[in-house]
Coordinates of C-alpha atoms and ligand atoms in Angstrom, one line a residue:
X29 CA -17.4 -11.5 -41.8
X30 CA -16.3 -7.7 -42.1
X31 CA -16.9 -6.4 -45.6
X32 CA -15.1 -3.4 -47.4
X33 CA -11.6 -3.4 -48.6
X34 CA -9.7 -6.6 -47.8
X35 CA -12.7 -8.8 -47.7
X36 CA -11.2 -12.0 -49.2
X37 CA -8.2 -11.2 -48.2
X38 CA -9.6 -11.8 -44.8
X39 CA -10.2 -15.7 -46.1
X40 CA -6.6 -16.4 -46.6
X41 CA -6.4 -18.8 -43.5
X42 CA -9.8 -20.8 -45.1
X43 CA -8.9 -20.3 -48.7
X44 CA -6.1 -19.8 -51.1
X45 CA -6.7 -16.1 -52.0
X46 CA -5.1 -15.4 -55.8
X47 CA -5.1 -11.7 -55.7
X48 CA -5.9 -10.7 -59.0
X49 CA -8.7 -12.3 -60.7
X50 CA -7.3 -15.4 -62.7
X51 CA -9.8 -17.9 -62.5
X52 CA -12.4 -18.9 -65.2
X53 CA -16.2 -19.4 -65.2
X54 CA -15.8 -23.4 -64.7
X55 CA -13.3 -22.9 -61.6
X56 CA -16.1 -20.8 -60.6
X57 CA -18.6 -23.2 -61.0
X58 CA -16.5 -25.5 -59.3
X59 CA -15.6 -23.6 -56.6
X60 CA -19.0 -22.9 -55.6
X61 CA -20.3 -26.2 -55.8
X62 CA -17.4 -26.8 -52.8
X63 CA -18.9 -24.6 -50.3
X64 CA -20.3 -26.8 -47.4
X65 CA -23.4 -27.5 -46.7
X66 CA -24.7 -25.4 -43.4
X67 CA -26.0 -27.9 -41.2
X68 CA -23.2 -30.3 -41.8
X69 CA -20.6 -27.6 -40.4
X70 CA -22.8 -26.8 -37.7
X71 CA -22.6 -30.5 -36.7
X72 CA -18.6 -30.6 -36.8
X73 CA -16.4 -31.1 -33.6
X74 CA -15.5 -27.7 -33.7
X75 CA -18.6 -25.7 -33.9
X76 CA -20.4 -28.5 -32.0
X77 CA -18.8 -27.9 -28.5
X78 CA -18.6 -24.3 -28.8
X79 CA -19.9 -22.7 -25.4
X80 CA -21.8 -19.8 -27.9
X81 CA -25.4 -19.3 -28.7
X82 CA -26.2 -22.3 -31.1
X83 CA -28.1 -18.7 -33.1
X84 CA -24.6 -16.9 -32.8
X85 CA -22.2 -19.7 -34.0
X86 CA -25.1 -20.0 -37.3
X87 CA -25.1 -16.8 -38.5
X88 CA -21.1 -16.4 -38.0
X89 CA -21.4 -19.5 -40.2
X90 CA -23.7 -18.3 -42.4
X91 CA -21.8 -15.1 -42.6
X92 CA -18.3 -16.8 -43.4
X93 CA -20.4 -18.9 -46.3
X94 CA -21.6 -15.6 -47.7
X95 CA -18.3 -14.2 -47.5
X96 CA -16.5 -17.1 -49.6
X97 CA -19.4 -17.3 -51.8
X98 CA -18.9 -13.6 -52.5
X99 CA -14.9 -14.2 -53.1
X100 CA -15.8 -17.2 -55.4
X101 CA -17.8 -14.8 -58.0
X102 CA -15.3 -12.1 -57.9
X103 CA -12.8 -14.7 -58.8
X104 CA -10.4 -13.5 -56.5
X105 CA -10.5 -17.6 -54.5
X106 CA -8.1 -20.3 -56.3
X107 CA -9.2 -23.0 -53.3
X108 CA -11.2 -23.3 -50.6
X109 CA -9.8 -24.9 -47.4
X110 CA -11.5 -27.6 -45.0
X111 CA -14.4 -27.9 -43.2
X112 CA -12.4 -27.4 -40.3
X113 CA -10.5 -24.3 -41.1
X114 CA -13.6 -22.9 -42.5
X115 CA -15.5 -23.5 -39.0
X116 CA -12.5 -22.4 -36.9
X117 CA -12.9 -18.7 -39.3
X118 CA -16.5 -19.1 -38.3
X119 CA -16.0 -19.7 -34.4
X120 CA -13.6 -16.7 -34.2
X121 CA -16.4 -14.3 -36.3
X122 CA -19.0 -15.8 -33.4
X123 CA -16.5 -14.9 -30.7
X124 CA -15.9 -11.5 -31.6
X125 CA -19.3 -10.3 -32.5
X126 CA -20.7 -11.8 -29.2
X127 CA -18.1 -10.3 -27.0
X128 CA -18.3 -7.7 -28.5
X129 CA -18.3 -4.3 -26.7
X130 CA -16.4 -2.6 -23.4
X131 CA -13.1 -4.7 -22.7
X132 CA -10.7 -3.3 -19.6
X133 CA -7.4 -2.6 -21.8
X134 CA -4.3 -1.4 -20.3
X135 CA -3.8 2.3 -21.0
X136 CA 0.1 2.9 -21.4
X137 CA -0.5 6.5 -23.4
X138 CA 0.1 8.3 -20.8
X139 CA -2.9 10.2 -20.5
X140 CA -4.7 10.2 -17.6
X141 CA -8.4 11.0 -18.3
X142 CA -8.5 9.4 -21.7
X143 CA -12.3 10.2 -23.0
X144 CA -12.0 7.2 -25.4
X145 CA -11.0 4.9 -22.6
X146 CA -13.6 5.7 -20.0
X147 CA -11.5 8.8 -18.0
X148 CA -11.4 8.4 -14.8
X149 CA -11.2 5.1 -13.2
X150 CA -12.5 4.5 -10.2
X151 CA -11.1 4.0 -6.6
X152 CA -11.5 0.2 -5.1
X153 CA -14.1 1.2 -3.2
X154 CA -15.8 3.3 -5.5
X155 CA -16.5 0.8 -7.7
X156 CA -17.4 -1.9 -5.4
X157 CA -20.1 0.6 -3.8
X158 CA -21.3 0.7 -7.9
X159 CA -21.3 -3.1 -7.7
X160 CA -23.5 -3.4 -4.2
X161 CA -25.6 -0.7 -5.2
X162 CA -26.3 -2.8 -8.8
X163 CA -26.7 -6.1 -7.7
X164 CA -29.0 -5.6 -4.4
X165 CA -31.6 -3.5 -3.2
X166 CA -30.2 -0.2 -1.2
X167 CA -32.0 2.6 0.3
X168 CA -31.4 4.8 -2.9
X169 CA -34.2 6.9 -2.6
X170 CA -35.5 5.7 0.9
X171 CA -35.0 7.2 4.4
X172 CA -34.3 4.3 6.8
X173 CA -34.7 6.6 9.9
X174 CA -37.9 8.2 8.9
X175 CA -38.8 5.4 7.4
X176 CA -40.3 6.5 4.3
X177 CA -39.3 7.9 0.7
X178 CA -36.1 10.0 1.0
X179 CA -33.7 12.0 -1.9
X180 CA -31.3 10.0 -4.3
X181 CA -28.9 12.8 -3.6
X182 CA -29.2 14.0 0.1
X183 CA -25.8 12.3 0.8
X184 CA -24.2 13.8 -2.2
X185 CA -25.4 17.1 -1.4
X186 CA -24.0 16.7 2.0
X187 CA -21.0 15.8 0.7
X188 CA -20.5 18.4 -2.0
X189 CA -21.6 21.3 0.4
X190 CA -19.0 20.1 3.5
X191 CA -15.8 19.7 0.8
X192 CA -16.7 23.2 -1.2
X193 CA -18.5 25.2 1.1
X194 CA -21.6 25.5 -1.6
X195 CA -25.0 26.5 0.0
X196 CA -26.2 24.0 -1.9
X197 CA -25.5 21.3 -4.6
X198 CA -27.0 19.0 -7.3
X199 CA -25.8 16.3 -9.0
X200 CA -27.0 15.3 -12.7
X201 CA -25.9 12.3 -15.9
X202 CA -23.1 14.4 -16.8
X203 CA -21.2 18.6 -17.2
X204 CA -23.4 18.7 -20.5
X205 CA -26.5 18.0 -18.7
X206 CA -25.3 20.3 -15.9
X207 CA -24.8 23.2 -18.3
X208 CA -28.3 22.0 -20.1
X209 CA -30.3 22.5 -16.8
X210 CA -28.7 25.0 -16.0
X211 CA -29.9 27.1 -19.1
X212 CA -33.6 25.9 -18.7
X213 CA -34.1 26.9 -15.8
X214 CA -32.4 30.1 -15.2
X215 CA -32.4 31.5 -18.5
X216 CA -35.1 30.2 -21.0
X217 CA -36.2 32.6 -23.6
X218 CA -33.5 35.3 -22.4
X219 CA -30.2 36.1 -23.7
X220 CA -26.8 34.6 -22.1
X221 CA -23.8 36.5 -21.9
X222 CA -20.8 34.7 -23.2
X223 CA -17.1 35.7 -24.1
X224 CA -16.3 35.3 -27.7
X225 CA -12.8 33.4 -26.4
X226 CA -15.2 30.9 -24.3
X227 CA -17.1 29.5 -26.6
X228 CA -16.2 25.9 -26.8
X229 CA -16.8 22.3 -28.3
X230 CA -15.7 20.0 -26.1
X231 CA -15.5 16.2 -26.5
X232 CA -16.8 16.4 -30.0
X233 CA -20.3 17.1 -29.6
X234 CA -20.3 19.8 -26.4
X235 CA -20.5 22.8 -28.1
X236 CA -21.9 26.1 -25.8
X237 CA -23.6 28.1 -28.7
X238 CA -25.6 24.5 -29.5
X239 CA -26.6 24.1 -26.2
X240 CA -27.8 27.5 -25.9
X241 CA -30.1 26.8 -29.0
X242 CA -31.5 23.4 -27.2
X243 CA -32.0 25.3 -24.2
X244 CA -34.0 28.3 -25.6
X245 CA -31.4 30.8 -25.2
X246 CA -30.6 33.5 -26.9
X247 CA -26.5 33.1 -27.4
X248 CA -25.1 36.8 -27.0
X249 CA -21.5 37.4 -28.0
X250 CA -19.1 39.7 -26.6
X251 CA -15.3 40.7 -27.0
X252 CA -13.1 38.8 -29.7
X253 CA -11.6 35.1 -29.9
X254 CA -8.5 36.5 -27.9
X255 CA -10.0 39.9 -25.9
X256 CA -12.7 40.3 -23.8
X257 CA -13.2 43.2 -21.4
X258 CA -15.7 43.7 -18.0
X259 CA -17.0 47.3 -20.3
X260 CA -17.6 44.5 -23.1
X261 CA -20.3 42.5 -21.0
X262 CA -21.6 45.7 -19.2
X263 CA -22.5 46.9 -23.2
X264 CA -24.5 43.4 -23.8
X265 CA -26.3 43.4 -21.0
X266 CA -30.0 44.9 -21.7
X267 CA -33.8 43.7 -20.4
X268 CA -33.6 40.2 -22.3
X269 CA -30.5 39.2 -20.3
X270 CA -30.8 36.5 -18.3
X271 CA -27.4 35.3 -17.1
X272 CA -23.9 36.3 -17.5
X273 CA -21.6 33.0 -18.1
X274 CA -18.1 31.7 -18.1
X275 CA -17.1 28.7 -19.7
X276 CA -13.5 27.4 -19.0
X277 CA -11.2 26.7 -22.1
X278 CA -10.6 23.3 -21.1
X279 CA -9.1 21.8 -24.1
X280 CA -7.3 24.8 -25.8
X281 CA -5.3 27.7 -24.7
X282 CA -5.0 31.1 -25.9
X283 CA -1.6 32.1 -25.8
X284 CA 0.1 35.7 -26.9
X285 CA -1.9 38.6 -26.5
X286 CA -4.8 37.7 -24.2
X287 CA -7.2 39.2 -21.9
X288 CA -10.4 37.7 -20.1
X289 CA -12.8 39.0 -17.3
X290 CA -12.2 37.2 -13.9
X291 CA -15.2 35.8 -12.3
X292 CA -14.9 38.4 -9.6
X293 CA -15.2 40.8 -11.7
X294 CA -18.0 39.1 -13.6
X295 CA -20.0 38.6 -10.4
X296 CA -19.9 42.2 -9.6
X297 CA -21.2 43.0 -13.0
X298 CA -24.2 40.2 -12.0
X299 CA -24.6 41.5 -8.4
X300 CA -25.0 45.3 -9.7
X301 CA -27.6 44.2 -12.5
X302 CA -29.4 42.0 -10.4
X303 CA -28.2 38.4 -12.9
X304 CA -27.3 35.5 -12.1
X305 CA -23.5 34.3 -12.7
X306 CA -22.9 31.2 -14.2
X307 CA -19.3 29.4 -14.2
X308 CA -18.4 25.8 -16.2
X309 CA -15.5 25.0 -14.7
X310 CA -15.3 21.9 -17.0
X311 CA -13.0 19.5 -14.4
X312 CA -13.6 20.2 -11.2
X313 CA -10.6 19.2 -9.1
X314 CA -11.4 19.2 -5.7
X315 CA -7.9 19.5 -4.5
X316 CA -5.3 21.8 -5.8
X317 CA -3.5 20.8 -9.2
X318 CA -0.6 23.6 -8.3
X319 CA 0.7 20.4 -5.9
X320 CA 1.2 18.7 -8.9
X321 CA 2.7 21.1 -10.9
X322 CA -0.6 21.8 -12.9
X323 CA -1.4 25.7 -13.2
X324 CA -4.9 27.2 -14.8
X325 CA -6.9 24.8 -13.4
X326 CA -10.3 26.3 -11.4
X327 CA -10.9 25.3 -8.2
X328 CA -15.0 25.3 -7.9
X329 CA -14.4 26.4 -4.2
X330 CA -12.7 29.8 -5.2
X331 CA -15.3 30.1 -8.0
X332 CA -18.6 30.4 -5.3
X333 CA -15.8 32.3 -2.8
X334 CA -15.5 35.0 -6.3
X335 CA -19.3 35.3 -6.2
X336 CA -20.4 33.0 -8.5
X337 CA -23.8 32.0 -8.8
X338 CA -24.0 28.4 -9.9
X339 CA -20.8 26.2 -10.9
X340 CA -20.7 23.2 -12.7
X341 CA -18.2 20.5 -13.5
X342 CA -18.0 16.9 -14.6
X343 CA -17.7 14.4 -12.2
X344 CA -15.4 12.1 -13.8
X345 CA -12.4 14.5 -14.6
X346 CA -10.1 15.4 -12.1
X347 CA -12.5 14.7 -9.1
X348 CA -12.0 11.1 -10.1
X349 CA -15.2 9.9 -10.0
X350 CA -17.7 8.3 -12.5
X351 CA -19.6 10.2 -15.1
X352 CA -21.6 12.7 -13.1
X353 CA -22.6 16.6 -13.5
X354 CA -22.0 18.3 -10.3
X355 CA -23.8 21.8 -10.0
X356 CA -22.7 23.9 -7.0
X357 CA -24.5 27.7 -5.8
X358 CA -26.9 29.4 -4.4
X359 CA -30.1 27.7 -3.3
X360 CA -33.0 30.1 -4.8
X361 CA -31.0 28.7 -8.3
X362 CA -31.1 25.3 -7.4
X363 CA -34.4 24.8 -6.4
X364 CA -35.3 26.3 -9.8
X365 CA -33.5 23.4 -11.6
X366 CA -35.1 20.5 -9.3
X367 CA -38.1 21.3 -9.9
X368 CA -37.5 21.5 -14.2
X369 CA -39.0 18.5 -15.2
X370 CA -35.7 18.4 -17.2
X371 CA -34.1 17.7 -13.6
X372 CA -36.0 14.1 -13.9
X373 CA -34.8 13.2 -17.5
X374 CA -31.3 13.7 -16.4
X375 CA -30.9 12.5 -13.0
X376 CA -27.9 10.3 -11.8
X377 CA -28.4 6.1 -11.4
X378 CA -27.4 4.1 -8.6
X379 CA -24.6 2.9 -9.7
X380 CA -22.9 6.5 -10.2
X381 CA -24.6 7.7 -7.0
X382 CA -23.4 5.0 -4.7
X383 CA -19.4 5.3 -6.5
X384 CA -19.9 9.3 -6.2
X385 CA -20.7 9.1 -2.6
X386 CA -17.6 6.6 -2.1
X387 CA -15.4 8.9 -4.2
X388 CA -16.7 12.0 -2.2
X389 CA -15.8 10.3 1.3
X390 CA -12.6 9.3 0.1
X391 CA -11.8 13.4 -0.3
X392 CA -12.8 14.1 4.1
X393 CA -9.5 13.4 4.1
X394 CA -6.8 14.6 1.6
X395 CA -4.2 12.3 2.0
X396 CA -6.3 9.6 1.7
X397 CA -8.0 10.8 -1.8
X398 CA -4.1 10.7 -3.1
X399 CA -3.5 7.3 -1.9
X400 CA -7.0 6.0 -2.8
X401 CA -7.9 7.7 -6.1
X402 CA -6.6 6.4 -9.5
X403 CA -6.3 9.7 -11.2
X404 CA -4.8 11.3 -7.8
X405 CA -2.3 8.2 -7.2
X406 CA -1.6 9.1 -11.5
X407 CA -1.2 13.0 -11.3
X408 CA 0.9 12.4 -8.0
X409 CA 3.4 9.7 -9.2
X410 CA 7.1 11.0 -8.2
X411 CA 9.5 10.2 -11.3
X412 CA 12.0 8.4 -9.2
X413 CA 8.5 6.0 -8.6
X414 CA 7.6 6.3 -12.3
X415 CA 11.3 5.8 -13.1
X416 CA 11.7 2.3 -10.7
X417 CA 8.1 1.2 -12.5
X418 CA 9.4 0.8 -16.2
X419 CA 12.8 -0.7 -15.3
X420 CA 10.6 -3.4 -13.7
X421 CA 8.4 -3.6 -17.3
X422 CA 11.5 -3.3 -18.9
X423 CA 13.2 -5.9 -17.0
X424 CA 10.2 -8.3 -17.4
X425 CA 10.1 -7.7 -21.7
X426 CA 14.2 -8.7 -21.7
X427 CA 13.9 -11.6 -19.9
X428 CA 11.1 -12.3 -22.6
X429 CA 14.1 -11.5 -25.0
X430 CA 12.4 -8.2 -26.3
X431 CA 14.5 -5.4 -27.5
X432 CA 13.6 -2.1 -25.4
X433 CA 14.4 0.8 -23.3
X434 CA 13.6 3.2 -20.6
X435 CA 13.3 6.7 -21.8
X436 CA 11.8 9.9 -20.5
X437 CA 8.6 11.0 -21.7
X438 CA 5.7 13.7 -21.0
X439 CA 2.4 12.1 -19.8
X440 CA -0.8 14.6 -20.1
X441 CA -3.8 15.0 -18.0
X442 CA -6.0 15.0 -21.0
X443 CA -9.9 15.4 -21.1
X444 CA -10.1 18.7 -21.0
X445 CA -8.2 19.8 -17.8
X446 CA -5.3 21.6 -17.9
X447 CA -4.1 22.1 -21.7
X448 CA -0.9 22.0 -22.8
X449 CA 0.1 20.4 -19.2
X450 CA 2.9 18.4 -19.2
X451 CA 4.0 15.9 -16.6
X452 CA 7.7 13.9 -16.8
X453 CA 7.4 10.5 -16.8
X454 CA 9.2 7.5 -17.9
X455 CA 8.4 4.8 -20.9
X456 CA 9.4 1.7 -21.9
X457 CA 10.3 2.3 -25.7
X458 CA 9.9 -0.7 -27.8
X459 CA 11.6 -1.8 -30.7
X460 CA 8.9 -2.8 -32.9
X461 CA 10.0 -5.2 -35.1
X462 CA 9.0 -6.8 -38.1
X463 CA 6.1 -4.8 -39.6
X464 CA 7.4 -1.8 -37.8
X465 CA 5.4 0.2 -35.0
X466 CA 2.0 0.3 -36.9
X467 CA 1.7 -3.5 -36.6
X468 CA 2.6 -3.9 -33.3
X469 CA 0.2 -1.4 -32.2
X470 CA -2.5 -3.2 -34.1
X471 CA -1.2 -6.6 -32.6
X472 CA -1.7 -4.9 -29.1
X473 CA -5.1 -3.8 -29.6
X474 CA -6.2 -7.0 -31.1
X475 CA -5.0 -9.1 -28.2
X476 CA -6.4 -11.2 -25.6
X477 CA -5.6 -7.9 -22.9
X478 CA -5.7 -4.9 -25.1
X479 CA -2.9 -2.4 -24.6
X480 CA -2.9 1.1 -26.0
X481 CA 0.2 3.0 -26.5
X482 CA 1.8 5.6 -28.6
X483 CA 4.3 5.5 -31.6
X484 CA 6.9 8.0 -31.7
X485 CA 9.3 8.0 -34.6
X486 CA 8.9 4.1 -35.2
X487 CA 9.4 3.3 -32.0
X488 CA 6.0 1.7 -29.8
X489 CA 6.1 3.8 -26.3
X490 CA 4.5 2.5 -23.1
X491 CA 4.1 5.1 -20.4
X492 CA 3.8 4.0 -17.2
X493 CA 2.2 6.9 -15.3
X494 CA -1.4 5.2 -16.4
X495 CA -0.7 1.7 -16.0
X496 CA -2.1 0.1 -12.7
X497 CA 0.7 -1.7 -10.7
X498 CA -1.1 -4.7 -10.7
X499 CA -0.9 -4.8 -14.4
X500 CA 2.9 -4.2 -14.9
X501 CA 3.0 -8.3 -15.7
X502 CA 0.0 -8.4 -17.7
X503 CA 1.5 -5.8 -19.9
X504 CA 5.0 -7.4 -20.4
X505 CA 2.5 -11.0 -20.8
X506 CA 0.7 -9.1 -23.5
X507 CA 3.8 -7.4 -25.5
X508 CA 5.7 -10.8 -25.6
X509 CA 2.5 -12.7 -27.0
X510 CA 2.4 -9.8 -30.1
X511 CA 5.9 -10.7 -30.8
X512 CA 5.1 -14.4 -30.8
Ligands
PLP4 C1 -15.6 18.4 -20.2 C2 -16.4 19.7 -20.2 C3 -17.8 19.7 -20.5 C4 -18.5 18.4 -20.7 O1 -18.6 17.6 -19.6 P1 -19.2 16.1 -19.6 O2 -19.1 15.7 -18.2 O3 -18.3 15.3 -20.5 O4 -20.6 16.2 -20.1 C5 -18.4 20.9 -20.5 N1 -17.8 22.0 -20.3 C6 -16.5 22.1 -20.0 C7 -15.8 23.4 -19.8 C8 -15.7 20.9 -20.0 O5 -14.4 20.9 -19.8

């Protein structure tokens, strides 16, 4: 049983709760000698055909017997209910904390990389190479022609180098553990030189001056939050500088008056001073976002075609892919960071390797990365498509006698890639009903198909930019039953 606030109120549908504490010592007494006996409940039809761990189902019961027990004493219990209502509370506490954990729920927010829902999803065939590559043996770090050991990565070097024209690439767990390795290996015990304006948390717990500390850096400032000039690195720069770095402002924007060094420039400043040039290009599109009326974006090709040394991005923002670090640059700087025994901690598993390599192949060919790739298919959707897409959910909640509407709404990339983006979409705006938009929202997460959405002056709004076709029905299936 949950504890905290509402605790007995929780026992309502095994007890009758009183709300304020009326009853006397004796009902006490009284109540407390009614709680069941353990081994008798565990023996009831209910509990007895329950698919569950026999362990599960007893502490759940256990747990429930505790709760009441506890609801008893503070005398805030009139009655207790049935055996059978008290092992039905019991079998739906089992339930919950056995399944508990990652459920698929249908994201109708309207952003696209959502970092609390997992960001990008995978293509088909990306994640049924994850699914081969988990449950059988592959040649993950063998070389069936030579016949011996091989690299984890050759193919996703291969890959990388062909589609951004890198002289060589690396792939690691994630952007954090990019920018991590990075830092070890080409800069330990130096100085880094970062704009003031660039200095970012990202995701909560990516924060640059932080990971400088972890990787033995020396974190050297320059310019202010919204200025920073080239003469402003060319002053920092001394014999303890290692590296000169830019870090994209993927989640914010700094609008007004603004100035910041180009990486051309930058890598100028590196080549004339002998330094390496590091760029975080946080997303990592690997086709242009101007097509989809996204501006700011980097493209990690024009960052190494600027002169930049090494680039890294995350694999599972705009490139679609799973959660990946993707380092890009110069070999003498890559071989550094494969041989950092750091390279070992953070390497990639075969899961994310085989769906990386599948999301890689899918980009040989352009047109077929739009048509194949979630997030592509979701940036690219025309609104006359969008449009056509919630009359159908629309359509299917009337029928269902459900009180809605199509409206116009913004959906956002989100993640970190292209701030303050906006893309015009269409909704189906519901009319909440009784309890008002906050208890329908609740009622859609708690369902048997969870479904996240977004409440806009009372009204509950699902976009339909992020929800998969083949879940239109499933949605309208799962808005009827929270109005049931
Ligand atoms: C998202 C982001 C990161 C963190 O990437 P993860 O893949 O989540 O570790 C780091 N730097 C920038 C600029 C980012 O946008």
């Amino acid at each position: 049983m949950t504890s905290g606030p509402g605790l007995c109120l929780n026992m309502d549908i095994i007890s009758h709760v009183t709300g304020k504490e009326t009853s006397t010592v004796n009902d006490t007494e009284k109540l407390l000698r009614r709680i069941p006996n353990v081994d008798k409940l565990m023996h009831s039809p209910v509990l007895a055909v329950s698919e569950l761990p026999r362990t599960v189902v007893l502490d759940a019961v256990r747990g429930v017997l505790e709760t009441l027990r506890r609801c008893i004493l503070a005398g805030e219990i009139a009655d207790i209910g049935d055996d059978e209502a008290i092992c039905r509370a019991a079998l739906e506490e089992a339930r919950a904390s056995y399944f508990a954990g990652v459920r698929p729920v249908i994201n109708g927010t309207g952003v696209i990389l959502h970092s609390n829902l997992g960001r990008a999803c995978l293509s088909e065939n990306a994640a049924g190479a994850a699914v081969r590559a988990a449950g059988s043996f592959s040649s993950l770090e063998y070389d069936l022609e030579a016949g011996e050991r091989g690299s984890r990565t050759a193919a996703l070097e291969t890959w990388l180098k062909k589609l951004t024209g890198a002289e060589a690439a690396l792939v690691v767990n994630n952007n954090a553990a990019a920018v991590l390795l990075i830092l070890s290996a080409v800069a330990a015990g130096g100085e880094v030189v970062v704009s003031r304006g660039e200095l970012v948390e990202i995701g909560g717990s990516f924060r640059v001056p932080e990971i400088m500390e972890q990787c033995d850096c020396r974190l050297r400032e320059v310019g202010t939050t919204n200025k920073t000039r080239l003469s402003d690195y060319e002053a920092a720069v001394n014999e303890n500088t290692r590296t000169l770095m830019k870090v994209h402002t993927s989640n914010f924007r700094v609008v007004g008056f603004t100035e910041a060094v180009s990486i051309e420039s930058l890598a100028a400043l590196g080549r004339s001073r002998g330094l390496p040039v590091i760029e975080d290009i946080g997303s990592g599109a690997l086709v242009r976002m101007e097509k989809y009326g996204l501006t700011g974006e980097p493209f990690a090709a024009d960052s190494l075609a600027a002169g930049a040394d090494i680039v890294s991005f995350s694999g599972d923002k705009l490139l679609g892919g799973p959660q990946a670090g993707i380092i890009l640059g110069k070999t003498k700087y890559l071989k550094l960071m494969k041989k950092h025994p750091l390279y070992r901690a953070l390497r990639v598993d075969k899961m994310t390797v085989a769906a990386l390599e599948e999301t890689l192949r899918a980009y040989s060919d352009p047109d077929r990365a739009e048509l194949e790739l979630p997030v592509l298919i979701m940036l690219s959707a025309a609104p006359e498509v969008l449009r056509e897409k919630a009359e159908r959910l629309y359509k299917l909640l009337a029928d269902n006698g459900i009180e809605a509407e199509v409206t116009q709404v913004f959906s956002t990339t989100g993640s970190g890639s292209v701030p303050g983006s906006e893309l015009p979409s269409y909704a189906v705006s519901v009319t909440p009903g009784d309890g008002g938009a906050a208890a329908l929202d609740r009622r859609l997460r708690l369902g048997e198909t969870p479904v996240l959405g977004r409440i806009v002056k009372e009204r509950y709004l699902l976009d339909v930019r992020t929800i998969f076709e083949k879940d239109i029905g499933k949605t309208a299936a799962a808005v009827s039953e929270a109005f049931k």
